[in-house]
PDB file of C-alpha atoms in Angstrom:
ATOM      1  CA  MET A   1      39.776 -25.733 -48.934  1.00  0.00           C
ATOM      2  CA  HIS A   2      37.263 -23.372 -47.334  1.00  0.00           C
ATOM      3  CA  THR A   3      34.272 -24.375 -45.817  1.00  0.00           C
ATOM      4  CA  GLY A   4      32.411 -20.545 -45.374  1.00  0.00           C
ATOM      5  CA  PRO A   5      31.013 -18.669 -48.313  1.00  0.00           C
ATOM      6  CA  GLY A   6      34.694 -17.296 -49.394  1.00  0.00           C
ATOM      7  CA  TRP A   7      34.678 -19.902 -51.981  1.00  0.00           C
ATOM      8  CA  ALA A   8      32.245 -18.163 -53.701  1.00  0.00           C
ATOM      9  CA  GLY A   9      34.446 -15.136 -53.731  1.00  0.00           C
ATOM     10  CA  GLY A  10      32.782 -13.424 -50.634  1.00  0.00           C
ATOM     11  CA  ALA A  11      29.519 -12.699 -52.912  1.00  0.00           C
ATOM     12  CA  ILE A  12      27.012 -14.738 -50.300  1.00  0.00           C
ATOM     13  CA  PRO A  13      27.158 -13.019 -47.130  1.00  0.00           C
ATOM     14  CA  ARG A  14      27.346 -15.287 -44.315  1.00  0.00           C
ATOM     15  CA  LEU A  15      24.414 -13.882 -42.434  1.00  0.00           C
ATOM     16  CA  PHE A  16      22.308 -15.273 -45.409  1.00  0.00           C
ATOM     17  CA  VAL A  17      23.808 -18.451 -45.642  1.00  0.00           C
ATOM     18  CA  CYS A  18      23.091 -18.954 -42.009  1.00  0.00           C
ATOM     19  CA  ALA A  19      19.522 -17.771 -41.892  1.00  0.00           C
ATOM     20  CA  ALA A  20      18.854 -20.261 -45.010  1.00  0.00           C
ATOM     21  CA  ILE A  21      20.219 -23.119 -42.904  1.00  0.00           C
ATOM     22  CA  ILE A  22      18.051 -22.451 -40.282  1.00  0.00           C
ATOM     23  CA  VAL A  23      15.071 -21.659 -42.252  1.00  0.00           C
ATOM     24  CA  MET A  24      15.708 -25.341 -43.804  1.00  0.00           C
ATOM     25  CA  ALA A  25      16.054 -26.925 -40.186  1.00  0.00           C
ATOM     26  CA  VAL A  26      12.479 -25.255 -38.977  1.00  0.00           C
ATOM     27  CA  VAL A  27      10.943 -26.349 -42.054  1.00  0.00           C
ATOM     28  CA  VAL A  28      11.882 -29.937 -42.244  1.00  0.00           C
ATOM     29  CA  THR A  29      11.640 -30.155 -38.354  1.00  0.00           C
ATOM     30  CA  GLY A  30       8.117 -28.881 -38.721  1.00  0.00           C
ATOM     31  CA  THR A  31       7.001 -30.970 -41.390  1.00  0.00           C
ATOM     32  CA  VAL A  32       8.259 -34.053 -39.684  1.00  0.00           C
ATOM     33  CA  ALA A  33       6.488 -33.290 -36.811  1.00  0.00           C
ATOM     34  CA  MET A  34       3.437 -32.671 -38.485  1.00  0.00           C
ATOM     35  CA  ALA A  35       3.602 -35.964 -39.976  1.00  0.00           C
ATOM     36  CA  ALA A  36       4.165 -37.634 -36.741  1.00  0.00           C
ATOM     37  CA  GLU A  37       1.481 -36.057 -35.198  1.00  0.00           C
ATOM     38  CA  GLN A  38      -1.174 -36.992 -37.616  1.00  0.00           C
ATOM     39  CA  ASP A  39       0.117 -40.583 -37.456  1.00  0.00           C
ATOM     40  CA  ALA A  40      -0.159 -40.846 -33.701  1.00  0.00           C
ATOM     41  CA  ARG A  41      -2.880 -42.094 -32.073  1.00  0.00           C
ATOM     42  CA  PRO A  42      -5.286 -39.934 -30.244  1.00  0.00           C
ATOM     43  CA  ALA A  43      -5.511 -40.604 -26.460  1.00  0.00           C
ATOM     44  CA  ALA A  44      -8.192 -42.116 -24.940  1.00  0.00           C
ATOM     45  CA  GLN A  45     -10.127 -39.998 -22.298  1.00  0.00           C
ATOM     46  CA  ILE A  46     -12.865 -40.786 -19.650  1.00  0.00           C
ATOM     47  CA  GLY A  47     -16.018 -38.489 -19.991  1.00  0.00           C
ATOM     48  CA  ARG A  48     -20.006 -37.879 -20.345  1.00  0.00           C
ATOM     49  CA  ALA A  49     -22.045 -39.066 -23.081  1.00  0.00           C
ATOM     50  CA  SER A  50     -25.632 -38.234 -24.077  1.00  0.00           C
ATOM     51  CA  TRP A  51     -27.374 -39.145 -27.140  1.00  0.00           C
ATOM     52  CA  TYR A  52     -29.520 -37.693 -29.913  1.00  0.00           C
ATOM     53  CA  GLY A  53     -31.916 -39.182 -32.260  1.00  0.00           C
ATOM     54  CA  ALA A  54     -35.557 -38.211 -33.876  1.00  0.00           C
ATOM     55  CA  ALA A  55     -35.213 -34.085 -33.464  1.00  0.00           C
ATOM     56  CA  PHE A  56     -32.287 -34.481 -35.923  1.00  0.00           C
ATOM     57  CA  HIS A  57     -33.042 -37.549 -37.990  1.00  0.00           C
ATOM     58  CA  LEU A  58     -32.221 -36.970 -41.631  1.00  0.00           C
ATOM     59  CA  ARG A  59     -30.802 -33.847 -41.345  1.00  0.00           C
ATOM     60  CA  GLN A  60     -27.521 -33.032 -42.927  1.00  0.00           C
ATOM     61  CA  THR A  61     -24.443 -33.645 -40.437  1.00  0.00           C
ATOM     62  CA  ALA A  62     -20.766 -32.006 -40.453  1.00  0.00           C
ATOM     63  CA  SER A  63     -19.299 -34.884 -42.748  1.00  0.00           C
ATOM     64  CA  GLY A  64     -22.043 -33.842 -45.242  1.00  0.00           C
ATOM     65  CA  GLU A  65     -24.116 -37.334 -45.194  1.00  0.00           C
ATOM     66  CA  ARG A  66     -27.514 -37.475 -43.604  1.00  0.00           C
ATOM     67  CA  PHE A  67     -27.899 -38.183 -39.860  1.00  0.00           C
ATOM     68  CA  ASP A  68     -29.737 -41.640 -39.232  1.00  0.00           C
ATOM     69  CA  GLN A  69     -30.575 -42.154 -35.439  1.00  0.00           C
ATOM     70  CA  HIS A  70     -30.218 -46.130 -36.014  1.00  0.00           C
ATOM     71  CA  ARG A  71     -26.688 -46.166 -37.335  1.00  0.00           C
ATOM     72  CA  MET A  72     -23.710 -46.260 -34.795  1.00  0.00           C
ATOM     73  CA  THR A  73     -22.370 -42.656 -35.398  1.00  0.00           C
ATOM     74  CA  CYS A  74     -21.663 -40.024 -32.982  1.00  0.00           C
ATOM     75  CA  ALA A  75     -20.557 -36.604 -32.760  1.00  0.00           C
ATOM     76  CA  HIS A  76     -17.074 -34.711 -31.205  1.00  0.00           C
ATOM     77  CA  ARG A  77     -16.033 -31.510 -30.864  1.00  0.00           C
ATOM     78  CA  THR A  78     -12.123 -32.157 -31.632  1.00  0.00           C
ATOM     79  CA  LEU A  79     -11.474 -35.803 -33.224  1.00  0.00           C
ATOM     80  CA  PRO A  80     -11.360 -35.544 -37.072  1.00  0.00           C
ATOM     81  CA  LEU A  81     -14.649 -36.398 -38.878  1.00  0.00           C
ATOM     82  CA  GLY A  82     -14.741 -40.317 -40.260  1.00  0.00           C
ATOM     83  CA  THR A  83     -12.648 -41.410 -36.739  1.00  0.00           C
ATOM     84  CA  THR A  84     -13.961 -44.674 -35.306  1.00  0.00           C
ATOM     85  CA  VAL A  85     -14.109 -44.464 -31.765  1.00  0.00           C
ATOM     86  CA  ARG A  86     -14.946 -47.428 -28.877  1.00  0.00           C
ATOM     87  CA  VAL A  87     -17.690 -45.856 -26.473  1.00  0.00           C
ATOM     88  CA  THR A  88     -17.750 -47.828 -23.327  1.00  0.00           C
ATOM     89  CA  ASN A  89     -20.442 -47.326 -20.580  1.00  0.00           C
ATOM     90  CA  LEU A  90     -18.452 -47.412 -17.507  1.00  0.00           C
ATOM     91  CA  LEU A  91     -21.618 -48.352 -15.212  1.00  0.00           C
ATOM     92  CA  ASN A  92     -22.748 -51.430 -17.060  1.00  0.00           C
ATOM     93  CA  GLY A  93     -19.580 -52.246 -19.319  1.00  0.00           C
ATOM     94  CA  ARG A  94     -21.004 -52.639 -22.557  1.00  0.00           C
ATOM     95  CA  SER A  95     -19.373 -50.825 -25.478  1.00  0.00           C
ATOM     96  CA  VAL A  96     -19.964 -49.843 -29.195  1.00  0.00           C
ATOM     97  CA  LEU A  97     -17.991 -48.628 -32.454  1.00  0.00           C
ATOM     98  CA  VAL A  98     -19.302 -45.362 -33.518  1.00  0.00           C
ATOM     99  CA  THR A  99     -18.077 -43.348 -36.400  1.00  0.00           C
ATOM    100  CA  ILE A 100     -17.786 -39.620 -35.945  1.00  0.00           C
ATOM    101  CA  THR A 101     -19.905 -37.595 -38.573  1.00  0.00           C
ATOM    102  CA  ASP A 102     -20.695 -34.532 -36.744  1.00  0.00           C
ATOM    103  CA  ARG A 103     -19.518 -31.777 -34.354  1.00  0.00           C
ATOM    104  CA  GLY A 104     -21.149 -31.450 -30.668  1.00  0.00           C
ATOM    105  CA  PRO A 105     -22.346 -31.756 -28.243  1.00  0.00           C
ATOM    106  CA  PHE A 106     -23.366 -28.289 -27.560  1.00  0.00           C
ATOM    107  CA  ARG A 107     -24.071 -28.720 -23.632  1.00  0.00           C
ATOM    108  CA  ARG A 108     -21.235 -28.130 -21.201  1.00  0.00           C
ATOM    109  CA  HIS A 109     -19.898 -31.123 -19.140  1.00  0.00           C
ATOM    110  CA  ARG A 110     -20.750 -33.309 -22.399  1.00  0.00           C
ATOM    111  CA  ASP A 111     -17.886 -34.853 -24.259  1.00  0.00           C
ATOM    112  CA  ILE A 112     -19.462 -36.997 -27.001  1.00  0.00           C
ATOM    113  CA  ASP A 113     -23.034 -37.612 -28.309  1.00  0.00           C
ATOM    114  CA  VAL A 114     -23.951 -40.961 -29.694  1.00  0.00           C
ATOM    115  CA  SER A 115     -26.618 -41.570 -32.184  1.00  0.00           C
ATOM    116  CA  TYR A 116     -30.061 -43.132 -30.666  1.00  0.00           C
ATOM    117  CA  GLY A 117     -29.157 -46.698 -31.708  1.00  0.00           C
ATOM    118  CA  ALA A 118     -25.843 -46.457 -29.920  1.00  0.00           C
ATOM    119  CA  ALA A 119     -27.050 -45.375 -26.746  1.00  0.00           C
ATOM    120  CA  ARG A 120     -29.850 -48.526 -26.501  1.00  0.00           C
ATOM    121  CA  ILE A 121     -26.773 -50.567 -26.714  1.00  0.00           C
ATOM    122  CA  LEU A 122     -24.869 -48.937 -24.565  1.00  0.00           C
ATOM    123  CA  GLY A 123     -27.799 -48.878 -22.215  1.00  0.00           C
ATOM    124  CA  MET A 124     -28.208 -45.247 -21.662  1.00  0.00           C
ATOM    125  CA  VAL A 125     -31.435 -44.045 -23.098  1.00  0.00           C
ATOM    126  CA  GLN A 126     -33.736 -43.954 -19.870  1.00  0.00           C
ATOM    127  CA  ARG A 127     -31.030 -41.980 -18.572  1.00  0.00           C
ATOM    128  CA  GLY A 128     -29.899 -39.823 -21.169  1.00  0.00           C
ATOM    129  CA  VAL A 129     -26.299 -39.187 -20.055  1.00  0.00           C
ATOM    130  CA  ALA A 130     -23.713 -41.884 -19.018  1.00  0.00           C
ATOM    131  CA  ARG A 131     -20.123 -42.145 -17.774  1.00  0.00           C
ATOM    132  CA  VAL A 132     -17.914 -43.744 -20.740  1.00  0.00           C
ATOM    133  CA  ARG A 133     -14.180 -43.826 -21.585  1.00  0.00           C
ATOM    134  CA  ILE A 134     -13.925 -42.701 -25.104  1.00  0.00           C
ATOM    135  CA  GLU A 135     -11.146 -44.501 -27.319  1.00  0.00           C
ATOM    136  CA  PRO A 136     -10.221 -43.869 -31.111  1.00  0.00           C
ATOM    137  CA  VAL A 137      -9.794 -47.058 -32.858  1.00  0.00           C
ATOM    138  CA  SER A 138      -9.044 -45.597 -36.275  1.00  0.00           C
ATOM    139  CA  TRP A 139      -8.252 -42.170 -37.402  1.00  0.00           C
ATOM    140  CA  ARG A 140      -7.490 -40.207 -40.922  1.00  0.00           C
ATOM    141  CA  GLY A 141      -4.882 -42.036 -42.748  1.00  0.00           C
ATOM    142  CA  SER A 142      -5.061 -44.985 -40.136  1.00  0.00           C
ATOM    143  CA  GLY A 143      -6.637 -47.899 -42.547  1.00  0.00           C
ATOM    144  CA  ALA A 144     -10.304 -49.118 -43.008  1.00  0.00           C
ATOM    145  CA  ARG A 145     -12.670 -49.840 -40.402  1.00  0.00           C
ATOM    146  CA  GLU A 146     -12.711 -53.624 -40.660  1.00  0.00           C
ATOM    147  CA  ALA A 147      -8.873 -53.334 -39.561  1.00  0.00           C
ATOM    148  CA  ALA A 148      -9.858 -51.437 -36.647  1.00  0.00           C
ATOM    149  CA  VAL A 149     -12.366 -54.074 -35.827  1.00  0.00           C
ATOM    150  CA  ALA A 150     -10.072 -56.862 -36.158  1.00  0.00           C
ATOM    151  CA  ALA A 151      -7.628 -54.885 -33.754  1.00  0.00           C
ATOM    152  CA  TYR A 152     -10.119 -55.423 -30.952  1.00  0.00           C
ATOM    153  CA  GLN A 153     -10.628 -59.078 -31.379  1.00  0.00           C
ATOM    154  CA  ALA A 154      -9.019 -60.390 -28.487  1.00  0.00           C
ATOM    155  CA  PRO A 155      -9.579 -64.049 -26.848  1.00  0.00           C
ATOM    156  CA  GLY A 156     -13.022 -64.238 -25.363  1.00  0.00           C
ATOM    157  CA  ALA A 157     -14.164 -61.318 -27.695  1.00  0.00           C
ATOM    158  CA  GLU A 158     -17.133 -61.658 -29.786  1.00  0.00           C
ATOM    159  CA  VAL A 159     -17.671 -58.863 -32.693  1.00  0.00           C
ATOM    160  CA  ASN A 160     -20.898 -58.306 -34.457  1.00  0.00           C
ATOM    161  CA  ARG A 161     -19.736 -56.386 -37.505  1.00  0.00           C
ATOM    162  CA  ALA A 162     -23.741 -55.675 -38.269  1.00  0.00           C
ATOM    163  CA  CYS A 163     -24.018 -53.542 -35.566  1.00  0.00           C
ATOM    164  CA  GLY A 164     -20.324 -52.520 -34.776  1.00  0.00           C
ATOM    165  CA  ILE A 165     -20.835 -54.103 -30.851  1.00  0.00           C
ATOM    166  CA  VAL A 166     -17.560 -55.439 -29.210  1.00  0.00           C
ATOM    167  CA  HIS A 167     -18.438 -57.687 -26.568  1.00  0.00           C
ATOM    168  CA  HIS A 168     -15.823 -58.719 -23.905  1.00  0.00           C
ATOM    169  CA  ALA A 169     -17.111 -62.062 -22.171  1.00  0.00           C
ATOM    170  CA  PRO A 170     -15.089 -62.779 -18.979  1.00  0.00           C
ATOM    171  CA  GLU A 171     -13.131 -65.847 -18.763  1.00  0.00           C
ATOM    172  CA  ASP A 172     -15.636 -68.152 -16.996  1.00  0.00           C
ATOM    173  CA  VAL A 173     -18.581 -67.400 -19.167  1.00  0.00           C
ATOM    174  CA  SER A 174     -19.133 -69.260 -22.374  1.00  0.00           C
ATOM    175  CA  ALA A 175     -19.744 -67.228 -25.815  1.00  0.00           C
ATOM    176  CA  ASP A 176     -22.931 -68.769 -26.327  1.00  0.00           C
ATOM    177  CA  ALA A 177     -24.001 -67.022 -22.980  1.00  0.00           C
ATOM    178  CA  VAL A 178     -23.247 -63.769 -24.094  1.00  0.00           C
ATOM    179  CA  ALA A 179     -24.750 -64.444 -27.500  1.00  0.00           C
ATOM    180  CA  GLY A 180     -28.199 -65.716 -25.383  1.00  0.00           C
ATOM    181  CA  GLU A 181     -28.179 -61.812 -23.530  1.00  0.00           C
ATOM    182  CA  ARG A 182     -28.025 -60.130 -26.629  1.00  0.00           C
ATOM    183  CA  GLY A 183     -30.312 -62.284 -28.401  1.00  0.00           C
TER     184      GLY A 183
END
């Protein structure tokens, strides 16, 4: 039994068969790599956040929806629209879950623009800029936002679904004390 193209009477040149196998291997490998890349969780990053509000209120965003300065939204240059990220102010430890609805920021040395509502929760309205950790929680194809919020529920964590805040209470502080701070 012949294993080469000779079984076809020599009608198929060896170069063509080898090229076809290589092309198929590249296509299959590329498809698998692209699928793995889409499923891979984007890495957390440390950067600088600023906020935007009234000047852009009710303007159309890159995602097509209207910007509401009181909703938990943000602008990021590279993460996919619709991605939910957890932004943590490294100065005071406050964190908030925001959804990427727009592109930006367009100033140098800024990594994310959060809405005025998110900036209030993060405690950065007065300073205007804060050093933050940006952690993607849910991204394109990873599931619903509620699943992302549930993934961050840990012992000692309280989730306020109404505004997307995640509070992590220290071990020696009761949940009632944390609720009193927010009230």
